[in-house]
GROMACS .gro file of C-alpha atoms in nm:
model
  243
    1UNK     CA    1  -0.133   1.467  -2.033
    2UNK     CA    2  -0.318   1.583  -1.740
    3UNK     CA    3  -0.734   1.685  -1.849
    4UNK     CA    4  -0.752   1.868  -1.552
    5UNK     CA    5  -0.565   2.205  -1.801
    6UNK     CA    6  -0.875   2.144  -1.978
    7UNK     CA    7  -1.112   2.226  -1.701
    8UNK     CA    8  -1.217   2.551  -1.586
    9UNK     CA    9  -0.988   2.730  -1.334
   10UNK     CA   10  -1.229   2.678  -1.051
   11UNK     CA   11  -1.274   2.288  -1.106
   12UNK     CA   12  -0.926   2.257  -1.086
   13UNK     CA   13  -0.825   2.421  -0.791
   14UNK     CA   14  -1.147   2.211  -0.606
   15UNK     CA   15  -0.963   1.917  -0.761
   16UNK     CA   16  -0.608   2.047  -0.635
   17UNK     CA   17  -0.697   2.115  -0.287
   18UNK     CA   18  -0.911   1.819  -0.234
   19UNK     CA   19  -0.551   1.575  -0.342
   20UNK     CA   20  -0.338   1.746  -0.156
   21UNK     CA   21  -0.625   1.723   0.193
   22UNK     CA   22  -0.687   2.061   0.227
   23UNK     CA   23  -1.046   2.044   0.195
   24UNK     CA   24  -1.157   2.338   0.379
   25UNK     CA   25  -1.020   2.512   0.078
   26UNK     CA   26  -1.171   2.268  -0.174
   27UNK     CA   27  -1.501   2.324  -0.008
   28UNK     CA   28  -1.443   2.703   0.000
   29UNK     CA   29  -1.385   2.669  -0.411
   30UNK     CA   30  -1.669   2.520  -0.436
   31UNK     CA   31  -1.889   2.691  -0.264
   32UNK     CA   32  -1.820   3.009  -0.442
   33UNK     CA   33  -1.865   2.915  -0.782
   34UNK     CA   34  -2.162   3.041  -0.927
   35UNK     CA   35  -2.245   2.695  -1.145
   36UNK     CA   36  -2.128   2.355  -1.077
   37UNK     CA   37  -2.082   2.092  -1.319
   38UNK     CA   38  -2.058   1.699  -1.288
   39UNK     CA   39  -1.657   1.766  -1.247
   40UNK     CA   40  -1.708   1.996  -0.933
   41UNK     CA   41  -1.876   1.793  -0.767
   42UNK     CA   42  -1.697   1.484  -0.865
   43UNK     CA   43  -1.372   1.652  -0.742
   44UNK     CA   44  -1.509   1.724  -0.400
   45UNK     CA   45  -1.654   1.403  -0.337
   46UNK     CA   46  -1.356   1.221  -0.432
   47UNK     CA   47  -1.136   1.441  -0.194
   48UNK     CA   48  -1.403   1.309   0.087
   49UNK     CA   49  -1.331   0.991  -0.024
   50UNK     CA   50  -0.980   1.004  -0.033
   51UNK     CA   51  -0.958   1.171   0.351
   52UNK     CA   52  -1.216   0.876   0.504
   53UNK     CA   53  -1.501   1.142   0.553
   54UNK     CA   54  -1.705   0.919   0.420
   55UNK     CA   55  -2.032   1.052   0.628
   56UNK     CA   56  -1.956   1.410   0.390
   57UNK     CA   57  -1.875   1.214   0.050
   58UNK     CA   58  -2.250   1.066   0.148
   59UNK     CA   59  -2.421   1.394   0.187
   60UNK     CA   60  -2.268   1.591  -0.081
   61UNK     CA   61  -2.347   1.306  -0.343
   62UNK     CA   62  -2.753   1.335  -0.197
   63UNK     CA   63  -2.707   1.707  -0.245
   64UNK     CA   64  -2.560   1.689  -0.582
   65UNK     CA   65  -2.896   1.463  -0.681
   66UNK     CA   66  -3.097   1.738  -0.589
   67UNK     CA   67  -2.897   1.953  -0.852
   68UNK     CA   68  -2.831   1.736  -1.163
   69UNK     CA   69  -2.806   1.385  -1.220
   70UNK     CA   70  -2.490   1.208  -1.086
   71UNK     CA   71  -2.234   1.041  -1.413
   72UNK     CA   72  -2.073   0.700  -1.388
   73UNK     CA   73  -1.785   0.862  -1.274
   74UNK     CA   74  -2.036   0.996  -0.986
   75UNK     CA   75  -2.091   0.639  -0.880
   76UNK     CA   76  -1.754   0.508  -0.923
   77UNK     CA   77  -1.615   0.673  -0.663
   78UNK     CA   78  -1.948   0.575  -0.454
   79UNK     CA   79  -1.942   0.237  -0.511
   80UNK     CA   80  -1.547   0.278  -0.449
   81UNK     CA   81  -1.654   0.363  -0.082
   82UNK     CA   82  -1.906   0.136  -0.036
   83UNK     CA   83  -1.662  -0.119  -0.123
   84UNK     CA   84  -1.397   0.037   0.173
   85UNK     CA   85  -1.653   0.045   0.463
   86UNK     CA   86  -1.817  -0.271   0.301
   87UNK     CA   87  -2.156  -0.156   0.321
   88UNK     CA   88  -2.396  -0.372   0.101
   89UNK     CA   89  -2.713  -0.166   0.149
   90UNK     CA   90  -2.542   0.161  -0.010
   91UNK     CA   91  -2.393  -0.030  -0.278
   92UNK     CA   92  -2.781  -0.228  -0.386
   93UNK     CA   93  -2.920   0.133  -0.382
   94UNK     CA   94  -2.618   0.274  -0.631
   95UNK     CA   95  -2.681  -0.025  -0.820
   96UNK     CA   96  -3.044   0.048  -0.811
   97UNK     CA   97  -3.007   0.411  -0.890
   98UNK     CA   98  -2.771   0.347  -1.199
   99UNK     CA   99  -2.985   0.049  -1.345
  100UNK     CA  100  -3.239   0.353  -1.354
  101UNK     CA  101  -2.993   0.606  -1.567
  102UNK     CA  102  -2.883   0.351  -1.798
  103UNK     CA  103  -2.487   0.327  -1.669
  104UNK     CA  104  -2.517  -0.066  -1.608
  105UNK     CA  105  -2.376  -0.116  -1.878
  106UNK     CA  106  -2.059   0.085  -1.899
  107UNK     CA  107  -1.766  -0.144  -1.839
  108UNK     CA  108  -1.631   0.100  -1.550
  109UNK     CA  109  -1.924   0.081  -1.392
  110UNK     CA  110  -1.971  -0.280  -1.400
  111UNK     CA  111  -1.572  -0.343  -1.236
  112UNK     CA  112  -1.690  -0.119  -0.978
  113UNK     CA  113  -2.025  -0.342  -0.915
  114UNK     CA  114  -1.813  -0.661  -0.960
  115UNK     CA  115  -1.595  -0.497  -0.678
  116UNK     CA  116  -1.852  -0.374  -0.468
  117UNK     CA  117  -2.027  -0.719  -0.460
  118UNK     CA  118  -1.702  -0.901  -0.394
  119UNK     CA  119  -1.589  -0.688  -0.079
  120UNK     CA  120  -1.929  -0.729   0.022
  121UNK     CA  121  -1.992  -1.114   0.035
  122UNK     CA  122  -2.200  -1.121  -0.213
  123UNK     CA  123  -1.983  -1.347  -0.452
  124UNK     CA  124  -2.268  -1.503  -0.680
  125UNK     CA  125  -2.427  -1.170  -0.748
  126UNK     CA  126  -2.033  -1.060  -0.840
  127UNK     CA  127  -2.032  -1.348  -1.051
  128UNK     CA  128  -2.380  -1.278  -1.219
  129UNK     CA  129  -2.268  -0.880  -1.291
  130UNK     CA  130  -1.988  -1.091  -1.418
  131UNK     CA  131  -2.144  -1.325  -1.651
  132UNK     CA  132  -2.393  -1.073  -1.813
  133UNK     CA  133  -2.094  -0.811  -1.906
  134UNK     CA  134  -2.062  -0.793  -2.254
  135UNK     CA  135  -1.714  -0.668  -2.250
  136UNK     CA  136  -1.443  -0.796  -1.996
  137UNK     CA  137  -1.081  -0.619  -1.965
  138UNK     CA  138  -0.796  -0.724  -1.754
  139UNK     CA  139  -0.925  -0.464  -1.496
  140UNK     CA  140  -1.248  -0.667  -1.467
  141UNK     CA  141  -1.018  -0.974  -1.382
  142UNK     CA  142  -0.766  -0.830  -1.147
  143UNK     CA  143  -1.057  -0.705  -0.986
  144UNK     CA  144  -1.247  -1.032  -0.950
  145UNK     CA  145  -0.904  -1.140  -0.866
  146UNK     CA  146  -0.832  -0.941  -0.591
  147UNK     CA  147  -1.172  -0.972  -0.428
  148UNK     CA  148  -1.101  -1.328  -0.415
  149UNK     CA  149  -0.795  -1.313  -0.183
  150UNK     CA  150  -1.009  -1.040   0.017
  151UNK     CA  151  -1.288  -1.268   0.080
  152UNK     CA  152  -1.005  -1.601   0.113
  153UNK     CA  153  -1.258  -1.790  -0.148
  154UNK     CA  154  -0.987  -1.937  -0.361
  155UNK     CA  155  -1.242  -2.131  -0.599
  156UNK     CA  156  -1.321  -1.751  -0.738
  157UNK     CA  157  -0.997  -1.669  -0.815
  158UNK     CA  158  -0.890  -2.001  -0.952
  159UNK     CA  159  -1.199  -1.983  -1.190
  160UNK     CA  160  -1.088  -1.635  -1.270
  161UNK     CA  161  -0.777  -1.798  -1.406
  162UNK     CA  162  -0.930  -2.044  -1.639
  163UNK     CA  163  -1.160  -1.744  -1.801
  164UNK     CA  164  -0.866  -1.573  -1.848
  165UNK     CA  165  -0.741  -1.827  -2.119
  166UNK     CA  166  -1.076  -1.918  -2.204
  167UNK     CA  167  -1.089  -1.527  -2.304
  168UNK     CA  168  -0.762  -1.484  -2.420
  169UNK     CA  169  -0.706  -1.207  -2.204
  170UNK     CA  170  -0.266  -1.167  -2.128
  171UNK     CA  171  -0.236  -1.110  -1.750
  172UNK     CA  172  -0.033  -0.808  -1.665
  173UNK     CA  173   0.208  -0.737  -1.313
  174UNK     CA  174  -0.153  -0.660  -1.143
  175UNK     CA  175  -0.233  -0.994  -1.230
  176UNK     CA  176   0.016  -1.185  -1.111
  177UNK     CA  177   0.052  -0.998  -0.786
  178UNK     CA  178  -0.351  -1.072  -0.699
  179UNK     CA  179  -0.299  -1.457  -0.831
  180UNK     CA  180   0.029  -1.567  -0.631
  181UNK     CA  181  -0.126  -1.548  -0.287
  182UNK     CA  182  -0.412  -1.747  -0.394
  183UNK     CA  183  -0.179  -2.052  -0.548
  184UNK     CA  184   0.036  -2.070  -0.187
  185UNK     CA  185  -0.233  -2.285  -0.091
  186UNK     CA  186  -0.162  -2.708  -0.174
  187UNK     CA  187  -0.478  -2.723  -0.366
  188UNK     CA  188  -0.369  -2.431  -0.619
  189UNK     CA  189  -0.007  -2.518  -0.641
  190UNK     CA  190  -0.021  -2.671  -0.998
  191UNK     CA  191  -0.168  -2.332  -1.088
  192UNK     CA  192   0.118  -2.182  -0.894
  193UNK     CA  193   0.374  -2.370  -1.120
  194UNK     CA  194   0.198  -2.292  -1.413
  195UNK     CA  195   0.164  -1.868  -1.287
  196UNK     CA  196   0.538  -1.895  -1.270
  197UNK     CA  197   0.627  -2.010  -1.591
  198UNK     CA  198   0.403  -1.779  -1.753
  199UNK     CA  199   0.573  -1.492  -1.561
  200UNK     CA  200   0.913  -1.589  -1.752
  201UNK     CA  201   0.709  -1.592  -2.060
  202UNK     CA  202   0.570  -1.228  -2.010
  203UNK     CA  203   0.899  -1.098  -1.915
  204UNK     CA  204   0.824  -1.035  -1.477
  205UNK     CA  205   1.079  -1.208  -1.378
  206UNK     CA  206   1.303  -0.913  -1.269
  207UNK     CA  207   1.003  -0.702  -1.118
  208UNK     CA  208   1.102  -0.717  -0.733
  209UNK     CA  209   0.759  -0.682  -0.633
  210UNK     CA  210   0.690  -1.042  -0.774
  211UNK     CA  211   1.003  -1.205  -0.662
  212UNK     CA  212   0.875  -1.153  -0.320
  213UNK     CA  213   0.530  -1.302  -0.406
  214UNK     CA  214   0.717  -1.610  -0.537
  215UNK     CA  215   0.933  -1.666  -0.267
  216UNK     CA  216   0.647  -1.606  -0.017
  217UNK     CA  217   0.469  -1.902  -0.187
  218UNK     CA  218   0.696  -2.137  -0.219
  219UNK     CA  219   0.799  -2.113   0.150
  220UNK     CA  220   0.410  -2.117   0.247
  221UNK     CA  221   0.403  -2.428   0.013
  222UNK     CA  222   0.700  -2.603   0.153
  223UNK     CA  223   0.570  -2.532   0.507
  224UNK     CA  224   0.284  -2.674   0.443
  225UNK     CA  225   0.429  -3.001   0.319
  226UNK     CA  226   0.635  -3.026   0.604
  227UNK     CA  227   0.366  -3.024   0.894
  228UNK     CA  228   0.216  -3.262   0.659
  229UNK     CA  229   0.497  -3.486   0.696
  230UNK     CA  230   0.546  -3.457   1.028
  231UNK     CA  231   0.171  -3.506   1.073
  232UNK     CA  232   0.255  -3.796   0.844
  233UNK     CA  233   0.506  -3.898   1.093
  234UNK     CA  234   0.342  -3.867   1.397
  235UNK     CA  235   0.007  -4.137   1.300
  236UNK     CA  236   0.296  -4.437   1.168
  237UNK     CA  237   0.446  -4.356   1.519
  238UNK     CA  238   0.145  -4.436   1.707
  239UNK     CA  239   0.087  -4.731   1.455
  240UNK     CA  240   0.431  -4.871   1.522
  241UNK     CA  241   0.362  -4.830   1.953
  242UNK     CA  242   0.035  -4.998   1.864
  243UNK     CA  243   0.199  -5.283   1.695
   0.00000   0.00000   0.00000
């Protein structure tokens, strides 16, 4: 069921406009309403988000701190945009201003920090956020994941893996999709083996989307052992003119 029946008529056509890009008339909304809650401005700032105007998203969320105090949903969709336009100084101060409300702890938060780190570089402090969470869900891990193949550090994403079973956490299509790419490379293709049997155990198999990933390995793999080979080739040539 969509909440958004549950919010108040104005909130909801803010919301509306703002997904379907008309946010002249999402702005209009919200200009008129008499009182503004966390959702109002939430909804605008998201529909900012959502177009690129990233510069606007920026200035309403400094005008909505001058009204009431931003929610983690507030800085989701912050840290969401820092992660976009990769901008590490925007994301420290979020991180700053949250640490300061008490939302570093919420496990939404803490994907979005884990995310925001990744896309930014800064892998260890990723890793940290990481380490210290209490809770983990397979959001955390797809997210970790993902960053991975974004920043082509295929160590993070291979580790990702192994807490995964440490964990006992069951990988789902999200998953699989972020962890084929990394295992096309030669180093990871045990892991790639072992990805694909697990996707006949969970039932993937059939899912198009992954098909593609598989076959896209496999003939990354196989090209890679054959300029090997020929590579291979090439020095006992040279050997045997030597000779």
């Amino acid at each position: 069921m969509d909440l958004s029946v549950m919010l108040p008529p104005g909130n909801i056509l803010i919301d509306m406009f703002a997904k379907c890009g008309d946010l002249f008339a999402s702005r209009e909304v919200f200009d008129k309403l008499d009182c503004r809650d966390s959702i109002s401005w939430n909804s605008l700032i998201n529909g900012y988000i959502l177009s690129g105007n990233f510069n606007e998203g920026l200035k309403l969320f400094r005008k909505m701190k001058m009204h009431l105090n931003p929610d983690p949903i507030t800085y989701v969709l912050l840290l969401s945009m820092s992660s976009q336009v990769a901008d590490l100084d925007l994301g420290k101060q979020l991180h700053c201003d949250m640490a300061k409300s008490g939302y570093d702890s919420d496990l939404v938060v803490n994907n979005a920090l884990v995310d925001m780190y990744s896309k930014c570089g800064e892998v260890d402090e990723s890793d940290k956020i990481f380490n210290r969470m209490e809770v983990h869900d397979i959001v955390t891990c797809n997210t970790v994941i993902a960053a991975s193949v974004h920043s082509k550090d295929l160590s993070l994403g291979l580790r990702m893996i192994s807490r995964m079973r440490t964990k006992g956490l069951m990988p789902d299509v999200a998953t699989v999709l972020g962890i084929l790419p990394i295992c096309s490379s030669v180093a990871a293709k045990l892991q790639g083996k072992e990805v694909h049997g697990c996707i006949f155990k969970l039932g993937f198999e059939d899912y198009v989307p992954i098909c593609n990933a598989l076959i896209e390995m496999y003939s990354k793999l196989f090209a890679l052992w054959c300029f090997r080979a020929e590579e291979a080739m090439k020095i006992e040539l040279k050997c045997f003119v030597l000779l």
